[in-house]
Tab-separated table of C-alpha atoms in Angstrom:
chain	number	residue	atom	x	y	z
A	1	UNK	CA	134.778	96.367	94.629
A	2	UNK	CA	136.674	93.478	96.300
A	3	UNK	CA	134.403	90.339	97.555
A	4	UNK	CA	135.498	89.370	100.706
A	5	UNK	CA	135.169	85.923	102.464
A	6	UNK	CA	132.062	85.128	103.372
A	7	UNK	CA	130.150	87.265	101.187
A	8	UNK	CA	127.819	86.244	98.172
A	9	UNK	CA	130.110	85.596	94.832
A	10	UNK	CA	133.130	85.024	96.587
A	11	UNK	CA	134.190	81.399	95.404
A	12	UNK	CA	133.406	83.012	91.427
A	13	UNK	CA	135.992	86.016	92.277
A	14	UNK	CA	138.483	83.849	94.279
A	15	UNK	CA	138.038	81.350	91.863
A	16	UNK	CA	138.982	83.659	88.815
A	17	UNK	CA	141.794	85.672	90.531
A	18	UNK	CA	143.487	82.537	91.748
A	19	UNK	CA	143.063	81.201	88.105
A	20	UNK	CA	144.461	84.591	86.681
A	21	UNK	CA	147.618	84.216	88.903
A	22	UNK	CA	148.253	80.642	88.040
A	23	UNK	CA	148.430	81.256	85.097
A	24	UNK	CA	150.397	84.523	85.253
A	25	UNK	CA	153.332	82.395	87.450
A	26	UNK	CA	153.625	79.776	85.462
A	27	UNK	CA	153.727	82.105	81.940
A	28	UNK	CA	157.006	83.694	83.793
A	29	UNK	CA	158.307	80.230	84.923
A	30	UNK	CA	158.078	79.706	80.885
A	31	UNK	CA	159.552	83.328	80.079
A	32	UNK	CA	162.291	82.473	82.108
A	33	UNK	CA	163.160	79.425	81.362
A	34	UNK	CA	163.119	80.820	77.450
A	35	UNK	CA	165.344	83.475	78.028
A	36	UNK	CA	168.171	81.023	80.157
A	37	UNK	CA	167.666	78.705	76.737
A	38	UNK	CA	167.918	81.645	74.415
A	39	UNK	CA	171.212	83.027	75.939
A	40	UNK	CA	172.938	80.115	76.849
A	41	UNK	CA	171.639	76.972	74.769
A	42	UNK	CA	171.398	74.582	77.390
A	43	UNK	CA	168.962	74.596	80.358
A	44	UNK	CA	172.150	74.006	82.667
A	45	UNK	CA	171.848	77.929	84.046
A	46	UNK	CA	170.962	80.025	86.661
A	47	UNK	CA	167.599	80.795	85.321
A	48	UNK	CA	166.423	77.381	85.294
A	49	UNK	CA	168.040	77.361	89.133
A	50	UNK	CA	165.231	80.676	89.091
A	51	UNK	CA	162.300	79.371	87.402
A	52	UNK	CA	162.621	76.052	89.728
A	53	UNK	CA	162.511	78.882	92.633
A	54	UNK	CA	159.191	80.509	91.061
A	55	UNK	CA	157.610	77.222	90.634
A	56	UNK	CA	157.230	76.551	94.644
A	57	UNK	CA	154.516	79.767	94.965
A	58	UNK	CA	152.898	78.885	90.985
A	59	UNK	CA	152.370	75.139	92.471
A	60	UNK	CA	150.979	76.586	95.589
A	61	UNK	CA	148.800	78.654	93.784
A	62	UNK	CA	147.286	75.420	92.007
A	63	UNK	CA	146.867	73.730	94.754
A	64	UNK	CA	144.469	76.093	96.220
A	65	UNK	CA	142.702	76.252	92.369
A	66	UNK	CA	142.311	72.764	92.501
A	67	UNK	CA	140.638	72.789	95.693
A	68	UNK	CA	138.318	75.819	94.934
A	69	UNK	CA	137.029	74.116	91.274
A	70	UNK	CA	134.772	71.910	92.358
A	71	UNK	CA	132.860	74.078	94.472
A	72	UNK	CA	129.961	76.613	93.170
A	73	UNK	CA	128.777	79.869	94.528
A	74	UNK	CA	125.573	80.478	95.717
A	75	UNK	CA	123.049	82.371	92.889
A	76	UNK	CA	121.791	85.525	93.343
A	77	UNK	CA	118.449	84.789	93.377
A	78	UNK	CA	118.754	82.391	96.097
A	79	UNK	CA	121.135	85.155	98.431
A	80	UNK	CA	118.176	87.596	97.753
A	81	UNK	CA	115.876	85.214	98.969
A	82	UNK	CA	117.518	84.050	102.085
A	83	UNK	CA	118.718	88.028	102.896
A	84	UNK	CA	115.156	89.098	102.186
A	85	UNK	CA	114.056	86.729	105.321
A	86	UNK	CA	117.253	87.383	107.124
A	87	UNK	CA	117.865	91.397	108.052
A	88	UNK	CA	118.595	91.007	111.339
A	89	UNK	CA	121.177	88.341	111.742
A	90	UNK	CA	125.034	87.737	110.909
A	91	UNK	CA	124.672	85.965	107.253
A	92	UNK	CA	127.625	83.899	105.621
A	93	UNK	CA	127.901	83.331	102.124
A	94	UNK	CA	129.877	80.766	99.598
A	95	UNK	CA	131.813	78.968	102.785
A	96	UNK	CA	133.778	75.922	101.981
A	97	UNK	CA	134.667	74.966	105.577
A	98	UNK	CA	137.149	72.646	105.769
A	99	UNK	CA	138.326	69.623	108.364
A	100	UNK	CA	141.419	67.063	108.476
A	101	UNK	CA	139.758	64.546	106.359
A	102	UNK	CA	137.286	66.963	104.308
A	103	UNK	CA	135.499	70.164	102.647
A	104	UNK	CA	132.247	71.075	103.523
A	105	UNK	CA	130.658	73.694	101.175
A	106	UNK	CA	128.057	75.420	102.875
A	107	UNK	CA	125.755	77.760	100.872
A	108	UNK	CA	124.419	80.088	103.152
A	109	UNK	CA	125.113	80.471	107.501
A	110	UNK	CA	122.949	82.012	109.608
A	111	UNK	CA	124.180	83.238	113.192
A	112	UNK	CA	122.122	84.807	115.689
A	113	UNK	CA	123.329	84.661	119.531
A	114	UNK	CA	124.530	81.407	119.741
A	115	UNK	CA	122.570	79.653	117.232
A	116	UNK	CA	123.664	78.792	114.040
A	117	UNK	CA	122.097	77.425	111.019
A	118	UNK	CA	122.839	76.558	108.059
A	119	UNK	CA	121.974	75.702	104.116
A	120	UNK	CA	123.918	73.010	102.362
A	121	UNK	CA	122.859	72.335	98.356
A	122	UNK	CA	125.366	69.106	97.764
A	123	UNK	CA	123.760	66.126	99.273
A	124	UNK	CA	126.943	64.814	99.469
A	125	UNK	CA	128.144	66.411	102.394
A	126	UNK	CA	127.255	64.459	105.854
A	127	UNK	CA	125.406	67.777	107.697
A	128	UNK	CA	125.585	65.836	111.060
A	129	UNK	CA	129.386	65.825	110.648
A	130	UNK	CA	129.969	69.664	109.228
A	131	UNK	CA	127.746	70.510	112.332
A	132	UNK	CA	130.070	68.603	115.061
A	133	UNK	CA	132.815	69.710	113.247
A	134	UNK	CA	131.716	73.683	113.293
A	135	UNK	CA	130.773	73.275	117.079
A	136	UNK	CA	134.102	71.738	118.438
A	137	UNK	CA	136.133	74.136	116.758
A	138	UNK	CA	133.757	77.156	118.625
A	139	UNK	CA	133.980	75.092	121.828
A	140	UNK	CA	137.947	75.145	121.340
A	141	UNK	CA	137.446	78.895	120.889
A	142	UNK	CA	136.191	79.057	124.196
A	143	UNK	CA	132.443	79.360	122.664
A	144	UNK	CA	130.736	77.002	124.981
A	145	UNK	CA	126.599	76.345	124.589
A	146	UNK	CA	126.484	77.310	120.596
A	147	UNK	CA	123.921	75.504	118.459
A	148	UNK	CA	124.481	74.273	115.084
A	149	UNK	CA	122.408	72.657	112.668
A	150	UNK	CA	123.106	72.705	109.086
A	151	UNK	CA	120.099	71.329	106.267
A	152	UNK	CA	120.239	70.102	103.214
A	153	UNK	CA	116.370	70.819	102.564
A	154	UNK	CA	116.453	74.843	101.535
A	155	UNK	CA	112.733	75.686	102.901
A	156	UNK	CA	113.396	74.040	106.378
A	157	UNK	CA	116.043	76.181	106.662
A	158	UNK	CA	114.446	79.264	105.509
A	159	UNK	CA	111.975	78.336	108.009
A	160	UNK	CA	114.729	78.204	111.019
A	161	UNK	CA	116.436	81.429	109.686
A	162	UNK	CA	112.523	83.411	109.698
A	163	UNK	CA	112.029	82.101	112.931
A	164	UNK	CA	116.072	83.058	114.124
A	165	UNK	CA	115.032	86.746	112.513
A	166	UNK	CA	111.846	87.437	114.602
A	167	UNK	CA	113.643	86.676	117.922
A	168	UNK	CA	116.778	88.874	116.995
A	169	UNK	CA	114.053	91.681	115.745
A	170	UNK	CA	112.658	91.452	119.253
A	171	UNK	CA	115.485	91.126	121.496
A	172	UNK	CA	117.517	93.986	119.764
A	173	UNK	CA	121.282	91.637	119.348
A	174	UNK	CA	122.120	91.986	122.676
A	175	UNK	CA	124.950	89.239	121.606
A	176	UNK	CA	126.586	91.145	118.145
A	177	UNK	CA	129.811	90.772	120.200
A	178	UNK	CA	129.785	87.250	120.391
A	179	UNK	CA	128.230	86.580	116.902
A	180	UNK	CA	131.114	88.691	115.036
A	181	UNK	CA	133.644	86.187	116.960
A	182	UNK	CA	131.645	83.185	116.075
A	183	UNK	CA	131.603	84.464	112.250
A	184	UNK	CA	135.285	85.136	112.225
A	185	UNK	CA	136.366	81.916	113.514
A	186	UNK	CA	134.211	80.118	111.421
A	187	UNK	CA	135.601	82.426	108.459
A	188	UNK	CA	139.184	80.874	109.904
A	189	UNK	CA	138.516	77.651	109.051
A	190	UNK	CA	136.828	77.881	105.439
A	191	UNK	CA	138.519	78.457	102.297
């Protein structure tokens, strides 16, 4: 079964296939480059002129292995927690949301009409920042009068997303339209 973005376990699976790739591409860039050597003892050929071609989409794929690396997903026993408090609003897993000058992983994302909170582990991300960052990117979408407030302390934001729960429980998600747009454009801009 295929993890898609946003889901728990998805920076582990990305991670792994992305690895798995890289290192496919750059075993044919090698096979290639073997075979022009082999036939015509000099790497002046058209399959170096080949391998040089496959090397553009191997590189690529590094690129985006270097950026996924250094970011963890979120353990299971945590995402049962957090879903076990959380049934009735839109959840977001393993997000690495991203900006011009940085990436933002972001355990867990709660959205429930236009609130949305959030549970960052690495105190090395500036929450205040992620948060602006999320909301002028909705209000660009045309999602005007959205809260966001990310934390870096897990039981405060167990506490909001509890508290987000019991109000979606008793208004019935009158606003799953606009939450599913929120979640995708948010999904746009992480990794």
């Amino acid at each position: 079964m295929k993890i898609q973005k946003g889901e728990a376990g998805y920076l582990r699976a990305k991670k792994k296939k992305t690895a798995v790739l890289t290192a496919l591409a750059f075993l044919v860039v090698a096979a290639i480059v073997a075979a022009g050597w082999m036939m015509y003892h000099t790497r002046l050929n058209v399959f170096t002129v080949v391998a040089v071609l496959i090397c553009l989409p191997a590189c690529r794929l590094l690129v985006a292995l270097i950026m996924l690396l250094p970011h963890q997903s979120i353990d299971e026993a945590t995402e049962l927690e957090i879903s076990g408090h959380t049934e009735d609003l839109t959840m977001l897993y393993d997000l690495v949301v991203t900006s011009e000058r940085r990436a933002m992983p972001i355990e867990a994302l709660a959205i429930s009409g236009n609130t949305v909170c959030g549970y960052v582990r690495s105190k090395k991300v500036d929450t205040a920042y992620a948060a602006r960052h999320i909301k002028s990117i909705l209000k660009q979408n045309k999602l005007e009068k959205i809260t966001v407030k990310l934390f870096h302390d897990y039981v405060a934001f167990l506490s909001r997303a509890e508290g987000m729960n019991s109000i979606a429980a008793v208004e019935q998600r009158p606003a799953k339209k606009q939450e599913e747009k929120i979640k995708e454009i948010i999904l746009n801009i992480s990794l």
